Amino acid sequence: MKILIVGSGGREHALAWKAAQSPLVTEVLVAPGNAGTAREPGVRNVPVEATDIDGLIAIVRDLSIDLTIVGPEAPLVAGIVDRFAALGLTCLGPTAAAARLEGSKSFAKEFLARHRIPTARHETFTDVVAAARYLKDHPGAHVVKADGLASGKGVVVADEEETALTAATSMLNGEFGDAGRRIVIEERLIGVEASFIVLADGLDYVAFPTSEDHKRRDDGDRGPNTGGMGAFSPASAVDAALEAVIRARIIEPTLRGLKDDGHHYRGFLYAGLMLTADGPKVLEFNCRFGDPETQPIMMRLQSDLVALTHAAATGRLGAATLEIDPRPALCVVLAAPGYPAAPRTGDPIGGLDAADPACRVFHAGTRDQDGQVVSSGGRVLGITSLGATLEEARGHVYRRLQGITLDGALYRRDIGRRPYGARP
Ligand code: AMP
Ligand code: GLY
């Protein structure tokens, strides 16, 4: 089988690395990929952007690709799966209609409410005066969210009315373009976050191991929100009993709700959860794998990723199960200076070739420039390792980071260690 992975981040490098290990696979292509996927044995980059659906269709036809796996949300929300299906091409992911679970927060909240799936209370607004009145009438901490896709930047957690109103006003006035012309204001939930990702084929699904992301840029969960500065698996606060609750109260009702609404949901479904004193609640859905959660999860996955994804994409997932390495895995993201607001790019990266069997260096924002790997995005690398314990995996990763050079690079020193904040 020939596989095409769409995207260019750390998630796509980890998916390509894993797919290339499948005995079913002759070649893995990545569009457009990065310097890491270019160097990965059995993997080749093709110069087509992830949002160029016509270009991707041309590649799939020219190279007789058997299965396309989409990494980022934008092509899914734009309808890549519908376009492929109309041409008889196999592409794993939800249709554009089902991808609205990620593409529109008001759609997701309305879906959750209608199907009685636990989530924060919310209201939707298109008008500043109505939003201001709501905030005045409902004292307390709120979260203000742009309705559409805003690369993880369209969410403001506000303890005070004034902060919430400032965020609501600037979103409704066009800070995120059309993505913020409609906003959701919801109650702020308190607890520990966890990511729960499944591969679904209608009502059938397999659950990947749980994971925990670190969204703030700086140590101690401070600084601006980012796409994610590091992740580990399993999540610290989810035991087998809680996992059963998450499946029964969140994942299964979501898949049933999608079916009842006329969607056969195929692909990855990512529930971002807050584990509260009242049980797990949905913060958001993503219709794709998480980044950087993919990196530690792929290190733990022992099953054949291609067999699984091909089965889901062709309606044959059935009662598949997953083999998971019991050892925990951890990933630390190395980011460019200026991330997330204005990352500097074009700097040389050194130390990538050091032999270190304990770690995998997944590339994200990297490219080749005259034989030298240089930075090309905000998140540059994701150093990932398995360990007998989480501490051991951390030790491997932070030791490997010492040998990597990128001028002004930043990374968190506390991935996998959360002494701050409350744990339930
Ligand atoms: P989202 O893109 O909706 O997942 O929001 C990004 C981040 O904002 C989440 O990972 C949480 O850290 C935070 N967040 C979102 N919604 C809430 C909420 N209702 N209560 C507390 N924190 C939230
Ligand atoms: N790491 C969070 C996400 O992929 O959305």
XYZ file of C-alpha atoms and ligand atoms in Angstrom:
452
model
C 0.000 0.000 0.000
C 1.068 3.567 -0.638
C 0.115 6.048 2.062
C -0.122 9.838 1.896
C 0.062 11.840 5.126
C -1.189 15.420 4.762
C 0.549 18.080 6.871
C 3.979 19.250 7.977
C 4.131 19.200 11.773
C 5.436 16.958 14.522
C 2.168 15.045 14.433
C 2.666 14.217 10.761
C 6.298 13.167 11.306
C 5.193 10.790 14.069
C 2.343 9.389 11.923
C 4.683 8.935 8.936
C 7.351 7.247 11.084
C 4.753 4.848 12.491
C 3.087 4.171 9.117
C 6.469 3.365 7.530
C 6.895 0.476 9.994
C 3.806 -1.308 8.678
C 4.510 -4.471 6.667
C 1.528 -3.475 4.483
C 3.299 -0.364 3.251
C 5.603 0.098 0.272
C 5.980 3.855 0.575
C 4.832 6.743 2.760
C 4.528 10.195 1.200
C 4.049 13.395 3.171
C 2.549 16.582 1.714
C 4.366 18.871 2.219
C 6.300 17.364 5.175
C 9.417 18.833 6.791
C 13.155 18.143 7.013
C 12.493 15.265 9.413
C 10.032 13.426 7.175
C 12.455 13.978 4.263
C 15.116 12.035 6.228
C 12.849 9.299 7.605
C 13.567 5.855 6.069
C 10.710 4.741 3.789
C 9.222 8.256 3.713
C 9.334 10.895 0.952
C 8.004 14.466 0.802
C 5.878 15.791 -2.044
C 5.692 19.571 -2.478
C 1.942 20.120 -2.125
C 0.443 22.277 0.628
C -2.007 20.653 3.076
C -4.844 22.962 2.023
C -4.328 22.464 -1.745
C -7.024 19.824 -2.186
C -6.784 19.840 -6.001
C -3.015 19.363 -5.753
C -3.462 16.482 -3.298
C -6.010 14.782 -5.569
C -3.547 15.056 -8.474
C -0.752 13.433 -6.401
C -3.027 10.639 -5.193
C -4.029 9.845 -8.761
C -0.554 10.198 -10.291
C 1.142 8.057 -7.654
C -1.750 5.583 -7.117
C -1.981 6.293 -3.377
C -4.186 3.774 -1.545
C -4.918 5.713 1.638
C -4.662 9.391 2.607
C -4.474 10.350 6.285
C -5.103 14.014 7.090
C -3.130 15.566 9.981
C -4.457 19.129 10.424
C -8.053 20.353 10.704
C -8.155 22.924 7.896
C -8.402 20.466 4.953
C -11.049 18.429 6.840
C -13.178 21.475 7.572
C -12.718 22.499 3.914
C -14.185 19.161 2.777
C -11.194 17.090 1.640
C -12.944 13.840 2.586
C -16.074 14.739 0.583
C -13.966 15.664 -2.456
C -11.964 12.415 -2.282
C -15.073 10.280 -1.742
C -16.781 11.784 -4.790
C -13.809 10.565 -6.846
C -13.679 7.120 -5.226
C -10.436 7.925 -3.355
C -9.878 6.699 0.219
C -9.207 9.468 2.725
C -9.457 8.970 6.483
C -11.371 11.712 8.267
C -14.847 13.098 8.856
C -16.864 14.857 6.169
C -16.980 18.664 6.256
C -20.423 18.477 7.879
C -19.124 16.321 10.756
C -15.850 18.279 11.024
C -17.957 21.245 12.175
C -17.544 19.671 15.629
C -14.104 21.299 15.495
C -14.751 24.004 12.896
C -17.542 25.747 14.810
C -17.562 25.967 18.597
C -21.221 27.061 18.647
C -22.122 23.994 16.538
C -20.184 21.760 18.964
C -21.809 23.321 22.024
C -25.283 22.996 20.530
C -24.535 19.349 19.645
C -23.308 18.621 23.189
C -26.343 20.247 24.786
C -28.818 18.473 22.490
C -27.260 15.074 23.168
C -26.844 15.754 26.915
C -23.083 15.269 26.896
C -21.382 17.009 29.851
C -19.790 20.372 28.994
C -19.561 23.925 30.386
C -22.759 26.047 30.251
C -22.629 28.507 27.398
C -24.301 31.198 25.294
C -23.564 32.234 21.705
C -23.302 35.910 20.656
C -22.883 37.959 17.493
C -23.465 41.296 19.171
C -21.274 43.202 21.676
C -24.188 44.766 23.576
C -25.818 41.378 24.215
C -22.479 39.852 25.254
C -21.829 42.753 27.656
C -25.295 42.386 29.194
C -24.762 38.630 29.657
C -21.406 39.163 31.386
C -22.946 41.775 33.722
C -25.859 39.455 34.576
C -23.595 36.419 35.159
C -20.776 37.357 37.524
C -17.805 34.979 37.796
C -15.041 33.565 35.622
C -15.775 32.959 31.954
C -14.057 31.658 28.856
C -14.545 33.601 25.623
C -14.063 31.664 22.378
C -14.060 32.668 18.722
C -16.524 30.380 16.942
C -14.295 29.393 14.000
C -10.766 28.061 13.571
C -8.144 30.401 15.061
C -5.115 28.069 15.434
C -5.677 27.670 19.166
C -5.443 31.438 19.737
C -9.158 32.240 19.820
C -9.725 31.286 23.481
C -9.416 33.691 26.425
C -9.834 32.466 29.985
C -11.061 35.503 31.938
C -11.381 35.770 35.715
C -12.913 39.244 35.524
C -15.854 40.724 33.643
C -13.619 43.413 32.150
C -11.136 40.910 30.661
C -13.989 38.846 29.231
C -15.645 41.922 27.749
C -12.396 43.145 26.168
C -11.864 39.721 24.552
C -15.481 39.473 23.375
C -15.380 42.979 21.914
C -12.155 42.499 19.995
C -13.255 39.099 18.622
C -16.650 40.445 17.510
C -14.864 43.433 15.965
C -12.801 41.206 13.715
C -9.594 40.259 15.598
C -9.807 36.769 14.046
C -11.677 37.814 10.901
C -14.806 35.800 10.214
C -13.772 33.128 12.775
C -14.722 35.585 15.547
C -17.871 37.219 14.139
C -19.724 34.767 16.330
C -18.430 33.941 19.830
C -19.201 31.487 22.589
C -19.042 32.593 26.228
C -18.956 29.718 28.674
C -18.483 29.133 32.370
C -14.912 28.492 33.437
C -14.416 24.915 34.574
C -11.912 23.975 37.265
C -9.942 20.742 37.185
C -7.185 18.869 35.380
C -7.190 18.550 31.593
C -6.771 15.308 29.642
C -6.885 14.402 25.967
C -8.898 11.359 24.908
C -8.457 10.369 21.277
C -10.283 7.591 19.438
C -10.322 6.225 15.918
C -13.985 5.890 14.906
C -15.935 4.213 12.137
C -19.560 5.069 12.867
C -20.367 3.550 16.249
C -17.260 1.325 16.250
C -14.129 2.832 17.755
C -10.785 2.063 19.313
C -9.436 4.349 22.037
C -5.792 5.395 22.023
C -4.085 5.728 25.400
C -4.925 8.925 27.275
C -2.551 11.866 27.208
C -1.978 15.242 28.776
C -0.923 18.369 26.893
C 0.761 21.544 28.215
C -0.882 24.439 26.404
C 0.776 27.436 28.066
C 4.169 28.473 26.779
C 6.000 28.910 30.066
C 6.854 26.803 33.098
C 4.178 26.580 35.773
C 1.396 26.902 33.145
C 2.124 30.590 32.599
C 2.395 32.745 29.502
C 0.301 32.666 26.338
C -1.693 29.693 25.059
C 0.113 27.724 22.342
C -0.607 24.717 20.160
C 1.031 22.633 22.901
C 4.543 22.691 24.447
C 4.777 19.037 25.416
C 2.656 16.020 26.197
C 2.856 12.695 27.909
C 0.869 9.485 27.936
C -0.918 8.122 29.916
C -2.644 11.163 31.451
C -1.822 11.371 35.152
C -5.395 11.697 36.411
C -7.229 9.057 34.323
C -7.397 5.558 35.806
C -9.338 2.610 34.333
C -12.545 3.551 36.173
C -12.455 7.148 34.925
C -11.641 5.950 31.415
C -14.797 3.812 31.492
C -16.798 6.907 32.526
C -15.280 8.938 29.674
C -16.221 6.239 27.159
C -19.769 5.798 28.488
C -20.670 9.447 29.103
C -18.721 11.228 26.406
C -17.298 9.155 23.541
C -20.200 6.749 22.966
C -22.962 9.389 23.262
C -20.975 11.581 20.845
C -20.705 8.825 18.215
C -24.388 7.963 18.720
C -25.363 11.624 18.469
C -23.406 12.005 15.246
C -25.136 8.938 13.825
C -28.567 10.167 14.909
C -27.778 13.489 13.196
C -27.031 11.628 9.975
C -23.210 11.520 10.065
C -21.173 8.354 9.728
C -18.138 9.687 11.583
C -14.937 8.185 10.199
C -11.535 9.207 11.465
C -9.853 10.467 14.585
C -11.995 12.154 17.205
C -10.194 14.043 19.935
C -12.068 15.046 23.077
C -10.295 17.742 25.095
C -11.594 17.154 28.609
C -11.665 18.926 31.941
C -11.773 16.423 34.804
C -13.923 18.321 37.291
C -15.316 17.461 40.707
C -18.607 16.734 38.846
C -16.932 14.313 36.441
C -15.318 14.729 33.012
C -16.645 17.524 30.778
C -15.879 18.341 27.143
C -13.828 21.509 26.577
C -13.557 21.001 22.840
C -13.636 18.437 20.071
C -11.002 18.107 17.401
C -11.616 16.003 14.316
C -7.975 14.944 14.080
C -5.089 13.671 16.150
C -3.525 16.050 18.675
C -0.166 17.717 18.275
C 1.999 17.039 20.322
C -0.092 14.198 21.811
C 0.506 12.089 18.675
C 4.243 11.912 19.351
C 4.113 10.064 22.724
C 1.043 8.047 21.654
C 2.727 6.764 18.468
C 5.775 5.749 20.544
C 3.442 3.611 22.697
C 1.308 2.180 19.876
C 2.414 -1.333 18.955
C -0.495 -2.135 16.609
C -0.209 -1.530 12.878
C -1.356 2.068 12.310
C -1.943 1.467 8.604
C -4.086 -1.645 9.107
C -6.191 0.260 11.642
C -6.622 3.478 9.676
C -7.304 1.644 6.424
C -9.961 -0.460 8.172
C -11.632 2.655 9.605
C -11.469 4.529 6.291
C -13.110 1.646 4.440
C -15.812 0.854 7.016
C -14.185 -2.295 8.427
C -12.940 -1.225 11.860
C -15.377 -3.603 13.599
C -14.122 -4.814 16.959
C -10.439 -3.992 16.393
C -8.282 -3.649 19.505
C -4.998 -1.885 20.168
C -1.669 -3.191 21.450
C -0.096 -0.546 23.646
C 3.372 -0.463 25.190
C 2.721 -0.251 28.947
C 5.640 2.154 29.373
C 4.811 5.870 29.559
C 6.101 8.248 26.888
C 6.826 11.956 26.999
C 7.462 14.655 24.384
C 9.002 18.099 24.932
C 8.563 20.700 22.205
C 11.495 22.935 21.259
C 10.067 26.216 19.955
C 11.578 29.137 18.057
C 12.226 32.456 19.848
C 9.136 34.664 19.638
C 6.691 31.721 19.653
C 3.694 31.884 19.592
C 3.138 35.540 18.574
C 6.007 36.039 16.101
C 8.399 33.080 15.839
C 11.752 33.770 14.215
C 12.577 31.324 11.429
C 15.562 30.506 9.220
C 18.014 29.656 12.036
C 20.306 26.606 11.728
C 19.593 23.644 14.020
C 22.548 21.591 15.287
C 22.983 18.276 17.080
C 20.212 16.450 15.229
C 22.328 13.498 14.184
C 23.658 12.448 17.599
C 23.106 8.722 18.163
C 20.644 8.325 21.029
C 18.506 5.205 20.826
C 16.406 6.311 23.826
C 14.871 9.303 21.998
C 13.181 10.106 18.730
C 13.495 13.644 17.434
C 10.280 14.398 15.569
C 10.533 17.462 13.367
C 7.806 20.133 13.104
C 8.807 23.572 11.731
C 12.010 22.552 9.941
C 13.212 22.651 6.348
C 16.355 21.944 4.383
C 18.427 24.858 3.176
C 21.531 23.894 1.180
C 22.000 20.679 3.160
C 21.472 22.390 6.538
C 18.307 21.922 8.613
C 16.870 25.332 9.550
C 13.810 26.404 11.548
C 10.687 27.241 9.555
C 7.905 27.545 12.126
C 6.973 28.195 15.754
C 7.208 24.659 17.064
C 10.456 23.255 15.670
C 11.113 19.803 17.191
C 9.416 17.349 19.545
C 11.920 15.224 21.471
C 10.121 12.049 22.538
C 11.031 9.017 24.603
C 9.618 5.971 26.349
C 10.722 5.165 29.887
C 10.131 2.510 32.518
C 8.630 5.449 34.426
C 7.579 8.944 33.358
C 10.618 10.290 35.236
C 12.911 8.040 33.223
C 11.335 9.200 29.931
C 11.757 12.835 31.104
C 15.409 12.163 31.889
C 16.036 10.810 28.382
C 14.307 13.755 26.715
C 15.941 16.538 28.741
C 19.383 14.941 28.310
C 18.870 14.798 24.533
C 17.754 18.453 24.496
C 21.143 19.464 25.901
C 22.756 18.322 22.670
C 20.476 20.301 20.324
C 21.347 23.839 19.305
C 18.978 26.506 17.961
C 19.724 30.151 18.710
C 17.225 31.569 21.236
C 15.166 28.368 21.385
C 12.679 27.937 24.193
C 11.249 24.877 25.838
C 9.499 24.149 29.099
C 11.534 22.547 31.894
C 8.486 21.097 33.634
C 6.760 18.836 31.097
C 5.373 15.833 32.974
C 5.715 17.530 36.346
C 2.740 19.424 37.623
C 3.371 20.255 41.250
C 1.277 23.415 40.766
C -2.500 23.599 40.563
C -5.111 21.180 41.827
C -5.318 17.511 41.025
C -8.606 15.763 41.686
P -10.270 24.956 23.501
O -9.589 25.354 22.221
O -11.719 25.186 23.515
O -9.875 23.595 23.999
O -9.597 25.873 24.610
C -8.185 25.934 24.771
C -7.840 25.867 26.228
O -8.552 26.865 26.968
C -8.217 24.560 26.900
O -7.266 23.562 26.698
C -8.319 24.985 28.339
O -7.027 25.093 28.926
C -8.921 26.363 28.246
N -10.396 26.286 28.361
C -11.288 26.189 27.347
N -12.558 26.137 27.802
C -12.473 26.210 29.136
C -13.444 26.224 30.218
N -14.751 26.168 29.974
N -12.972 26.300 31.466
C -11.651 26.390 31.737
N -10.683 26.386 30.789
C -11.088 26.301 29.498
N -2.433 19.720 21.452
C -3.720 20.222 21.240
C -4.250 20.034 19.885
O -3.723 19.308 19.075
O -5.276 20.639 19.588
